Tab-separated table of C-alpha atoms in Angstrom:
chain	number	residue	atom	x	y	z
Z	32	UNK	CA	138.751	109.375	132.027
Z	33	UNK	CA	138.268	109.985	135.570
Z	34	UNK	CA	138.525	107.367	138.520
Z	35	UNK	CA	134.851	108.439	139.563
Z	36	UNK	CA	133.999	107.371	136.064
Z	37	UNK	CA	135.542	103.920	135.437
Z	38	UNK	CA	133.233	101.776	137.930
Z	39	UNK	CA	137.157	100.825	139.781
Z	40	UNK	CA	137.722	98.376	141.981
Z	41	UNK	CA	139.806	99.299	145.758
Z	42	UNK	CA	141.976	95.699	146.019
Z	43	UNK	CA	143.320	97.182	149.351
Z	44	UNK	CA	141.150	98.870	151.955
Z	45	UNK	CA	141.533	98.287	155.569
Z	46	UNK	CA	138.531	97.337	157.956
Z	47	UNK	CA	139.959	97.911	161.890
Z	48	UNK	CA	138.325	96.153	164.831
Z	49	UNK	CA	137.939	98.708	167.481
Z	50	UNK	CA	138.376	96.553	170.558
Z	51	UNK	CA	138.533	93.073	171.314
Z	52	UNK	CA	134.788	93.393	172.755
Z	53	UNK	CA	133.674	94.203	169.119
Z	54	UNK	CA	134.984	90.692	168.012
Z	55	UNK	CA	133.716	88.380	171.894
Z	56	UNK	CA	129.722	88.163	170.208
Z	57	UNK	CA	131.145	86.096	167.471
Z	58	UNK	CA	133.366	84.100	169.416
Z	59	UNK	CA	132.240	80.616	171.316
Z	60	UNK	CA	131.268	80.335	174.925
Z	61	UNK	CA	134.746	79.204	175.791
Z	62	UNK	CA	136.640	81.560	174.427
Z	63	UNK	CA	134.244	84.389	175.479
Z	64	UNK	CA	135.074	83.253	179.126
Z	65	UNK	CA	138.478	83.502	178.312
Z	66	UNK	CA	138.346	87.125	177.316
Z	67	UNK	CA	136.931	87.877	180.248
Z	68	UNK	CA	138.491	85.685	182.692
Z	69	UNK	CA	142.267	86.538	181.213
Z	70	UNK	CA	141.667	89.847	181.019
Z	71	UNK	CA	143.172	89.751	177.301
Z	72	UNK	CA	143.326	93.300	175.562
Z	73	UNK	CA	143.009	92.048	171.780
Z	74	UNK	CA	145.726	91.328	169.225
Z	75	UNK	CA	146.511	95.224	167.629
Z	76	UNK	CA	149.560	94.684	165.967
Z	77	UNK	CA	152.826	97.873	165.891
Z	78	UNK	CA	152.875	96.886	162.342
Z	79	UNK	CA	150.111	100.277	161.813
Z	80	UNK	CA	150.678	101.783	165.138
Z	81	UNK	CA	147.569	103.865	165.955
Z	82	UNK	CA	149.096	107.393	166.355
Z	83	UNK	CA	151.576	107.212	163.797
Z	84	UNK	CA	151.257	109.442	161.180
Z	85	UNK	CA	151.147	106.846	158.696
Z	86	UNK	CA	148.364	104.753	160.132
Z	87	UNK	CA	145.168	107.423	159.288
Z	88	UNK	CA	145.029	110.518	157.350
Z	89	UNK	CA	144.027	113.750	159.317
Z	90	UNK	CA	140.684	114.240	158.374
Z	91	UNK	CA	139.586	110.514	157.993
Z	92	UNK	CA	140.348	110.100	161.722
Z	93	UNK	CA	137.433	109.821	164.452
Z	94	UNK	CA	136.739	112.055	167.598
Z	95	UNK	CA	139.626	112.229	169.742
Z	96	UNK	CA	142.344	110.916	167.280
Z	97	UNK	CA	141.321	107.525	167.050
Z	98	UNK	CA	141.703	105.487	163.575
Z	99	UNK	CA	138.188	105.044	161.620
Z	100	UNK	CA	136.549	101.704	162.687
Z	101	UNK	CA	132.919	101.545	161.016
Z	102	UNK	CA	131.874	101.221	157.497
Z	103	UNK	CA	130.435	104.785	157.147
Z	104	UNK	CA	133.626	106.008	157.146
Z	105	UNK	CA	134.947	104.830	154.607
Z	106	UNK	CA	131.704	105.288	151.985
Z	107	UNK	CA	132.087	108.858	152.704
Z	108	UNK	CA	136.143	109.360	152.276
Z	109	UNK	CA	136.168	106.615	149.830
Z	110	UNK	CA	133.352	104.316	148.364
Z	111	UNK	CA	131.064	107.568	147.185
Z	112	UNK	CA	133.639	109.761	146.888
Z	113	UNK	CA	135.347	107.992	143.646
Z	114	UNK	CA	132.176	105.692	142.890
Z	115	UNK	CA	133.906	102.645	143.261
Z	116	UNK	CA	132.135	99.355	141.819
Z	117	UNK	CA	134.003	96.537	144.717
Z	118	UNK	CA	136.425	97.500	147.620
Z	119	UNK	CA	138.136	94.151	149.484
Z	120	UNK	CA	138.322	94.891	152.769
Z	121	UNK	CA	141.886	93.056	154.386
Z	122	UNK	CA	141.773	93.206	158.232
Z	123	UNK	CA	145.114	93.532	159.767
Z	124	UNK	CA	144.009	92.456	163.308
Z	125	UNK	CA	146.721	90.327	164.576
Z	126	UNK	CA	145.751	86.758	164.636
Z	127	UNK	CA	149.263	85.504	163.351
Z	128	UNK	CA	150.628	87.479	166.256
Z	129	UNK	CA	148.971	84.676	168.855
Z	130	UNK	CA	151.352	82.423	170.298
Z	131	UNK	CA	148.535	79.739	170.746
Z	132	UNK	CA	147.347	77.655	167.648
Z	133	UNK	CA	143.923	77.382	169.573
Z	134	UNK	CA	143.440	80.617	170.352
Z	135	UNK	CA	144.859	81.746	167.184
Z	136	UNK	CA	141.846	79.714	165.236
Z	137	UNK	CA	139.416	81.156	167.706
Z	138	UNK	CA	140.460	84.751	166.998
Z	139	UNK	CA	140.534	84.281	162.810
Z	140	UNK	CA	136.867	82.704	163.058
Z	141	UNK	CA	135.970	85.554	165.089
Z	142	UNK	CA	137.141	88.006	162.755
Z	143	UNK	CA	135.876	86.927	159.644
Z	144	UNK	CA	132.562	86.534	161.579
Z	145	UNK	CA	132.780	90.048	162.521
Z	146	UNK	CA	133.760	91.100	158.610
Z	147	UNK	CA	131.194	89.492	156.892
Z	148	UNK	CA	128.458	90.987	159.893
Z	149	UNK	CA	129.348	94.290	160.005
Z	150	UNK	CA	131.280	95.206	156.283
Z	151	UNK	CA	129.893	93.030	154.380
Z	152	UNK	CA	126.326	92.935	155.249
Z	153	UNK	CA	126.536	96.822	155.467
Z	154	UNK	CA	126.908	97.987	151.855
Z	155	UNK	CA	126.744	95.504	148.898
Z	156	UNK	CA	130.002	96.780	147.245
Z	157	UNK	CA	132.342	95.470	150.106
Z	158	UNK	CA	134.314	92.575	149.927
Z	159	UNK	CA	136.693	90.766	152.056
Z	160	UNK	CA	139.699	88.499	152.478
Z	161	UNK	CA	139.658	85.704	154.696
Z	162	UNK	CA	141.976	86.161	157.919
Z	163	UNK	CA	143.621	82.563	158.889
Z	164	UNK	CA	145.874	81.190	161.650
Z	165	UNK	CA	148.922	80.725	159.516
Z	166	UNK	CA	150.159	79.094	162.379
Z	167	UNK	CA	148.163	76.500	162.016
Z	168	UNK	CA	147.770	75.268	158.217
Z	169	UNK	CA	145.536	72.582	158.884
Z	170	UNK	CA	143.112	74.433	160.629
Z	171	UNK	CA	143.405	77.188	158.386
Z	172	UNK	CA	142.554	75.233	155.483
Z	173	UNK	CA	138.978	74.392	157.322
Z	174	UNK	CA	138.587	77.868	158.078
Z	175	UNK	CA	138.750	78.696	154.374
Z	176	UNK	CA	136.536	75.765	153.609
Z	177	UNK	CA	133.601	77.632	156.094
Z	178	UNK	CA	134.584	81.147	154.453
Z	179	UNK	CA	134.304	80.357	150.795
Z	180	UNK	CA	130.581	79.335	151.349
Z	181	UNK	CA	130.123	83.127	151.731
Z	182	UNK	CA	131.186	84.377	147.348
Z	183	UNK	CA	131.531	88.133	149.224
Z	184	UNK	CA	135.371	86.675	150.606
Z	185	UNK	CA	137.717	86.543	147.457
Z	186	UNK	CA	140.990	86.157	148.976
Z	187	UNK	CA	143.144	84.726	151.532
Z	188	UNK	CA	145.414	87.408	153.587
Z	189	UNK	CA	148.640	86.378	155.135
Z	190	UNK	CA	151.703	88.866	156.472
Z	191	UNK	CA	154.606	88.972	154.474
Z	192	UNK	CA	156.608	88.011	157.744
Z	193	UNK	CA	155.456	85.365	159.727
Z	194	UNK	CA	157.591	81.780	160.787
Z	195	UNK	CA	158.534	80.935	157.885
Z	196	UNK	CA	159.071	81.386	154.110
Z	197	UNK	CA	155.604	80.829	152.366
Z	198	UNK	CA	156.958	78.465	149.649
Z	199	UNK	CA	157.657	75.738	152.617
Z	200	UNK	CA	155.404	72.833	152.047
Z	201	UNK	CA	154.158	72.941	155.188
Z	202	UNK	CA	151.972	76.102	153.281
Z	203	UNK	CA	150.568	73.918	150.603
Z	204	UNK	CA	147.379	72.899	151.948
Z	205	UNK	CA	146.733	76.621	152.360
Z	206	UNK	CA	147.554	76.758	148.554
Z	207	UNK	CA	145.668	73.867	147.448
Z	208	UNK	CA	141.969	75.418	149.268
Z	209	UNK	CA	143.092	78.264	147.917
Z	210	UNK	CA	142.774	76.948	143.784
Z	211	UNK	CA	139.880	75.025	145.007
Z	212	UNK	CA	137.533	77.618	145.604
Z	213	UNK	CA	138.899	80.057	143.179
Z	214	UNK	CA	140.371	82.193	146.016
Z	215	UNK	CA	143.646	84.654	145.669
Z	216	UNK	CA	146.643	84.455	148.023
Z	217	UNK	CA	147.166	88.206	149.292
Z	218	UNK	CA	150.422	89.151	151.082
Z	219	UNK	CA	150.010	92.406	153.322
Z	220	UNK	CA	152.873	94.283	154.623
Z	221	UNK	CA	153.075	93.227	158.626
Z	222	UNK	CA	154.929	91.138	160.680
Z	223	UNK	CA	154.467	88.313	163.395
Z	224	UNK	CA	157.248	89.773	165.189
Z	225	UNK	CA	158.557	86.347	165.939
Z	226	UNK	CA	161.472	87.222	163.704
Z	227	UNK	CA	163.711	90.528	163.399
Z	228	UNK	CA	162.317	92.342	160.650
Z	229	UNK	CA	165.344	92.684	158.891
Z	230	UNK	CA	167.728	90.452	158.209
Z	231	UNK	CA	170.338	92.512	160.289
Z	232	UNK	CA	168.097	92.085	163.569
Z	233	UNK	CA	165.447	94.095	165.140
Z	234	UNK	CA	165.664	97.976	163.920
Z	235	UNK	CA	165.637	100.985	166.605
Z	236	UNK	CA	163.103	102.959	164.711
Z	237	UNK	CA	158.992	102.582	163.212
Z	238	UNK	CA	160.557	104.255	159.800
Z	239	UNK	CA	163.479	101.194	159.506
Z	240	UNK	CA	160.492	98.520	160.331
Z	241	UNK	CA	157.986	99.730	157.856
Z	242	UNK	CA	160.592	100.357	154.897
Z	243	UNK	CA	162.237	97.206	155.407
Z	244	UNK	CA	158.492	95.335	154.639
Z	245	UNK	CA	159.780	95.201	150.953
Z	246	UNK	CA	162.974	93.139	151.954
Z	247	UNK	CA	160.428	90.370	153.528
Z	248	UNK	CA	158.382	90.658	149.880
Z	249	UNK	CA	161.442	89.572	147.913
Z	250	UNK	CA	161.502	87.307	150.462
Z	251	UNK	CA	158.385	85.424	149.613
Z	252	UNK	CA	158.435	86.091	146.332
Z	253	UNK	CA	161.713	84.037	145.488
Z	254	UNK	CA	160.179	81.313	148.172
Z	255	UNK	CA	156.949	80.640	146.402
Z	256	UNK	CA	158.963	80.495	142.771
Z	257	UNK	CA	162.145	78.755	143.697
Z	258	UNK	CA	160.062	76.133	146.107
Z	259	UNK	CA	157.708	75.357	143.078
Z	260	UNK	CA	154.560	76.127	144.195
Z	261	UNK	CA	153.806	77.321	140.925
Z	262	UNK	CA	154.354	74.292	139.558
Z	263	UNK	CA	152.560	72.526	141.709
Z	264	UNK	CA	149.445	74.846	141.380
Z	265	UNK	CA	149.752	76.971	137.759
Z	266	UNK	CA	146.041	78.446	138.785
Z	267	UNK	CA	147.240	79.901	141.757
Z	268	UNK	CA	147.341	83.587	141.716
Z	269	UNK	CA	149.238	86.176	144.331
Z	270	UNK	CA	148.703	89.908	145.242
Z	271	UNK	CA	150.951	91.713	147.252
Z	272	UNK	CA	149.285	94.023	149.064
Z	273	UNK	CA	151.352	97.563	150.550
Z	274	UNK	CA	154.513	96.056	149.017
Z	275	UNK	CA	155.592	98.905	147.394
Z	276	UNK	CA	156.386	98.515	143.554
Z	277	UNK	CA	159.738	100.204	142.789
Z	278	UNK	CA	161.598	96.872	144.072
Z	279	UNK	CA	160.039	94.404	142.068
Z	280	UNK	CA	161.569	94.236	138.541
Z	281	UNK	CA	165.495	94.671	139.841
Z	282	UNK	CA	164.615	92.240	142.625
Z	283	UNK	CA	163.395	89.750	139.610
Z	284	UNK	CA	165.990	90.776	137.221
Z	285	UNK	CA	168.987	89.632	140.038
Z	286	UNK	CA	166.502	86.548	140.741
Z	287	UNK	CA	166.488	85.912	137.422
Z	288	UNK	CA	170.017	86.188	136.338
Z	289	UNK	CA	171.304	84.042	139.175
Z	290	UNK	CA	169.141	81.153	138.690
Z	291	UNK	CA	170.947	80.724	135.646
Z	292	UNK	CA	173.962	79.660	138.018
Z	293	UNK	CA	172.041	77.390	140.393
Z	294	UNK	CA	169.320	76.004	137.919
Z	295	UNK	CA	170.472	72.373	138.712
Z	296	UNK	CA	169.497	72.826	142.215
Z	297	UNK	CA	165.982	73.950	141.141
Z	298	UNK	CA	164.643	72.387	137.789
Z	299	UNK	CA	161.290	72.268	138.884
Z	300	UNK	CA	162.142	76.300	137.379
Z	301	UNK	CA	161.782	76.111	134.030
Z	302	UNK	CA	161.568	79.562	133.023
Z	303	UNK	CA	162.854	82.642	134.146
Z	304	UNK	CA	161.627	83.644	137.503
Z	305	UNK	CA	160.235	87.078	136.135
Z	306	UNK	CA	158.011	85.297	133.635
Z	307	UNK	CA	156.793	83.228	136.193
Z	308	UNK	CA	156.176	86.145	138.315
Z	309	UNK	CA	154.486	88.382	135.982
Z	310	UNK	CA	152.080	84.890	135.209
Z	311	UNK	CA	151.018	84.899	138.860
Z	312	UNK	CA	151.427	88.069	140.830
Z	313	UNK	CA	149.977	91.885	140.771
Z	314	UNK	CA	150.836	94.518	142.844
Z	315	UNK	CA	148.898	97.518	144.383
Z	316	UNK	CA	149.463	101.600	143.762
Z	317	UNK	CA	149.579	102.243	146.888
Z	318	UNK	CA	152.395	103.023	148.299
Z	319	UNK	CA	154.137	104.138	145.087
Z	320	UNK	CA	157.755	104.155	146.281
Z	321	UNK	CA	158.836	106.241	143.545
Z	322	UNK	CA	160.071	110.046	143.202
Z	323	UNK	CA	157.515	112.434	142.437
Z	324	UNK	CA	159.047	112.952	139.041
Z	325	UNK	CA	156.182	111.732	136.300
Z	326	UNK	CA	159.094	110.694	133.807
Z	327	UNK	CA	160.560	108.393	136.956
Z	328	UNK	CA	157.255	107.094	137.737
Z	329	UNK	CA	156.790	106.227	133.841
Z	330	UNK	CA	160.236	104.587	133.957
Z	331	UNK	CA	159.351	102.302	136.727
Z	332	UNK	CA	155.708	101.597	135.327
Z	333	UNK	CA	157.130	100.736	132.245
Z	334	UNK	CA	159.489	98.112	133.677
Z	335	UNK	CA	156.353	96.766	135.812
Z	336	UNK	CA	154.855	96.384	133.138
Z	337	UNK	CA	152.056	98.131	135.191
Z	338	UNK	CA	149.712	97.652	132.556
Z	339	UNK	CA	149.067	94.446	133.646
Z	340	UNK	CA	150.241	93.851	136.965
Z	341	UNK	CA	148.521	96.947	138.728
Z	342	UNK	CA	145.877	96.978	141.100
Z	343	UNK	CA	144.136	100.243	142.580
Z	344	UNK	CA	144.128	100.868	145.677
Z	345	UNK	CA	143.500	103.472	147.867
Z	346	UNK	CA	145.003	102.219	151.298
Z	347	UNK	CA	142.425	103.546	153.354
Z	348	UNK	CA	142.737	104.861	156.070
Z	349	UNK	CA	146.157	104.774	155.742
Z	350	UNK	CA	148.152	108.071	154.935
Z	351	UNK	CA	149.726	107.184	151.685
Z	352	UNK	CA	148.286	110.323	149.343
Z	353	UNK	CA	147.383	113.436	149.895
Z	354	UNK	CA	143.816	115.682	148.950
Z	355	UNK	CA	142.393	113.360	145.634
Z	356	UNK	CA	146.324	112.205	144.552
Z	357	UNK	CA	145.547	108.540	144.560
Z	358	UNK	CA	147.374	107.515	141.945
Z	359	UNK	CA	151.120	108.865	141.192
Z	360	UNK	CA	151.257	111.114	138.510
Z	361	UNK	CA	153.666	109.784	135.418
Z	362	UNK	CA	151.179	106.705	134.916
Z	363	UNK	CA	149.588	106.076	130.935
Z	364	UNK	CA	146.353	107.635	131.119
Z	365	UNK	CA	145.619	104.834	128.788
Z	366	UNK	CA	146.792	102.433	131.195
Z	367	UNK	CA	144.153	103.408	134.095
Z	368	UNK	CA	141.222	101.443	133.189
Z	369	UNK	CA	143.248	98.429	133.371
Z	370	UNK	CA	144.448	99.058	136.729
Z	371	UNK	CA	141.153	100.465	137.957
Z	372	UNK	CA	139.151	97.794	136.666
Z	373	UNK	CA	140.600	94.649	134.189
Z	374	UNK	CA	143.380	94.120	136.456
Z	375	UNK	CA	141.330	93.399	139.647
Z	376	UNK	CA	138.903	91.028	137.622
Z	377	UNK	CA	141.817	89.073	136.769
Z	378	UNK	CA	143.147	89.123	140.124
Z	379	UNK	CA	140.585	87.772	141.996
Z	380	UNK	CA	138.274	85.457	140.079
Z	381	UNK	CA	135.473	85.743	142.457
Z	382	UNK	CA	135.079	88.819	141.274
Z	383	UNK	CA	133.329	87.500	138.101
Z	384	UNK	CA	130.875	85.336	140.614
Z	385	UNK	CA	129.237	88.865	141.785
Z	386	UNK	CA	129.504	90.919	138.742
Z	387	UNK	CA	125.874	92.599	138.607
């Protein structure tokens, strides 16, 4: 069966604010002022650089180089193109990047405003995650609150490097709203650059920064099991978004094998941390850090389990396939509605809410 025939679901699409102007309509009088007054350019983060290769495919780029911005965009290169039933939109504007709490809340308001307004509202198969000041939990929780009136936002989007490992309890509030309103966590690839990226220190080069996003992944992904948060909410499900795939298994397997070492220190984890992991998290295609070879690619799917922890997505705009390649060769053919389709609904429970 083809992906145009299978009704599929994009889990990871990227809506880009084009300028800080786009997002000062849906912000309040004060902060409007401030804009102005402060002369502040916006909050683009080097995470997706905008004239790096990686950030936009050739052809899907605008007039003059510039990364696509408006929903038209992407119905032509993507939504019509493969017939797709639901794409969530994750904006990678750079709240968590905002050194002040306040302005930081003001900013995520602003662009979830902005999502719902101009995505959302423009083409009924969009939908979003909500963008919060991880800085600020408390505040974030309220902003979830205000965004899970709206059943088009079906997740919650945080970096996969910010200030701090996302297991701390200082997270749980996030967590809790999160189970409440039948939202998913999603972890996207980016950084709040507070921190060196790896855990060396700060890398010379783009290519060291955006491979090294999979080191911050096993990062989070040992800090949500090992700090119980699983335990403390067993409805709470997690997406990592851009993570790469190839790492996760041997990252679980070493996880895994020395917990059996240091259990007494953690007893809270009573199973192994891959079986809590595959209970709780999917990943996306997209990038599929894995050779070209279909037998590898089968290999590493089968140690996924990809079956059921797959999610399509196509990444757009970002460069990661090339001509109608959008998912790696080597996959079960039988395995494609699942991650087209069953996966997502499974994923993201809010889903079901808007299923025609």
């Amino acid at each position: 069966m083809r992906l145009e025939d299978m009704g599929a679901i994009d889990c990871d699409m990227h809506p880009v604010v084009p300028n800080v102007k786009a997002l000062v309509p849906f912000l309040s009088p004060h902060w409007q002022a401030s804009v102005a007054d402060r002369g502040i350019p916006g909050f683009d983060s080097i995470s997706y650089p905008p004239n790096a290769p990686l950030s936009a495919r050739p052809e899907w780029r605008e007039a003059g180089g510039a990364v696509p911005s408006g929903v038209a965009g992407y119905q032509n290169a993507i939504l019509d193109r493969w017939k797709l039933r639901y794409a969530i939109g994750n904006c990678l504007y750079g709240v968590h990047l905002v050194m002040s709490d306040d302005m930081a809340v003001a900013f995520a308001t602003a662009v979830n405003k902005w999502m719902a307004a101009t995505w959302l509202d423009a083409d009924p198969r969009m939908r979003a995650s909500i963008v919060i000041p991880v800085q600020d939990p408390e505040r974030a929780v309220d902003e979830i609150d205000r965004c899970a009136q709206d059943p088009r936002f079906v997740q919650i989007l945080v970096p996969a490097m910010a200030d701090a490992p996302l297991g701390r309890r200082q997270f749980w509030p996030i967590y809790q709203a999160a189970v409440r309103h039948g939202l998913t966590l999603g972890i996207h690839a980016g950084s709040s650059y507070k921190h060196p990226v790896t855990p060396v220190g700060w890398p010379s080069y783009y290519v060291e920064d955006y491979a090294s996003q999979a080191v911050g992944f096993q990062g989070q992904v040992a800090s949500l099991i090992c700090e119980g948060v699983f335990n403390k909410f067993p409805e709470l499900r997690v997406v990592l978004l851009e993570s790469g795939v190839s790492w996760f298994t041997p990252f679980l397997w070493r996880l895994t094998k020395f917990r059996r070492g240091t259990r007494s220190e953690i007893p809270w984890v009573d199973r192994p941390p891959i079986e809590i992991a595959r209970d709780h998290f999917h990943l996306t295609t997209l990038p599929f850090d894995a050779p070209a070879d279909p037998d590898v690619v089968m290999q590493i799917a089968t140690h996924l389990q990809a079956d059921a922890m797959l999610l399509f997505a196509s990444d757009y705009p970002h460069w990661q396939f090339d001509g109608d390649a959008i998912l790696p060769a080597g996959l079960d053919r039988s395995d494609l509605s699942a991650i087209a389709v069953a996966n997502a609904f499974k994923a993201y429970p809010r889903l079901q809410e808007t299923v025609q």
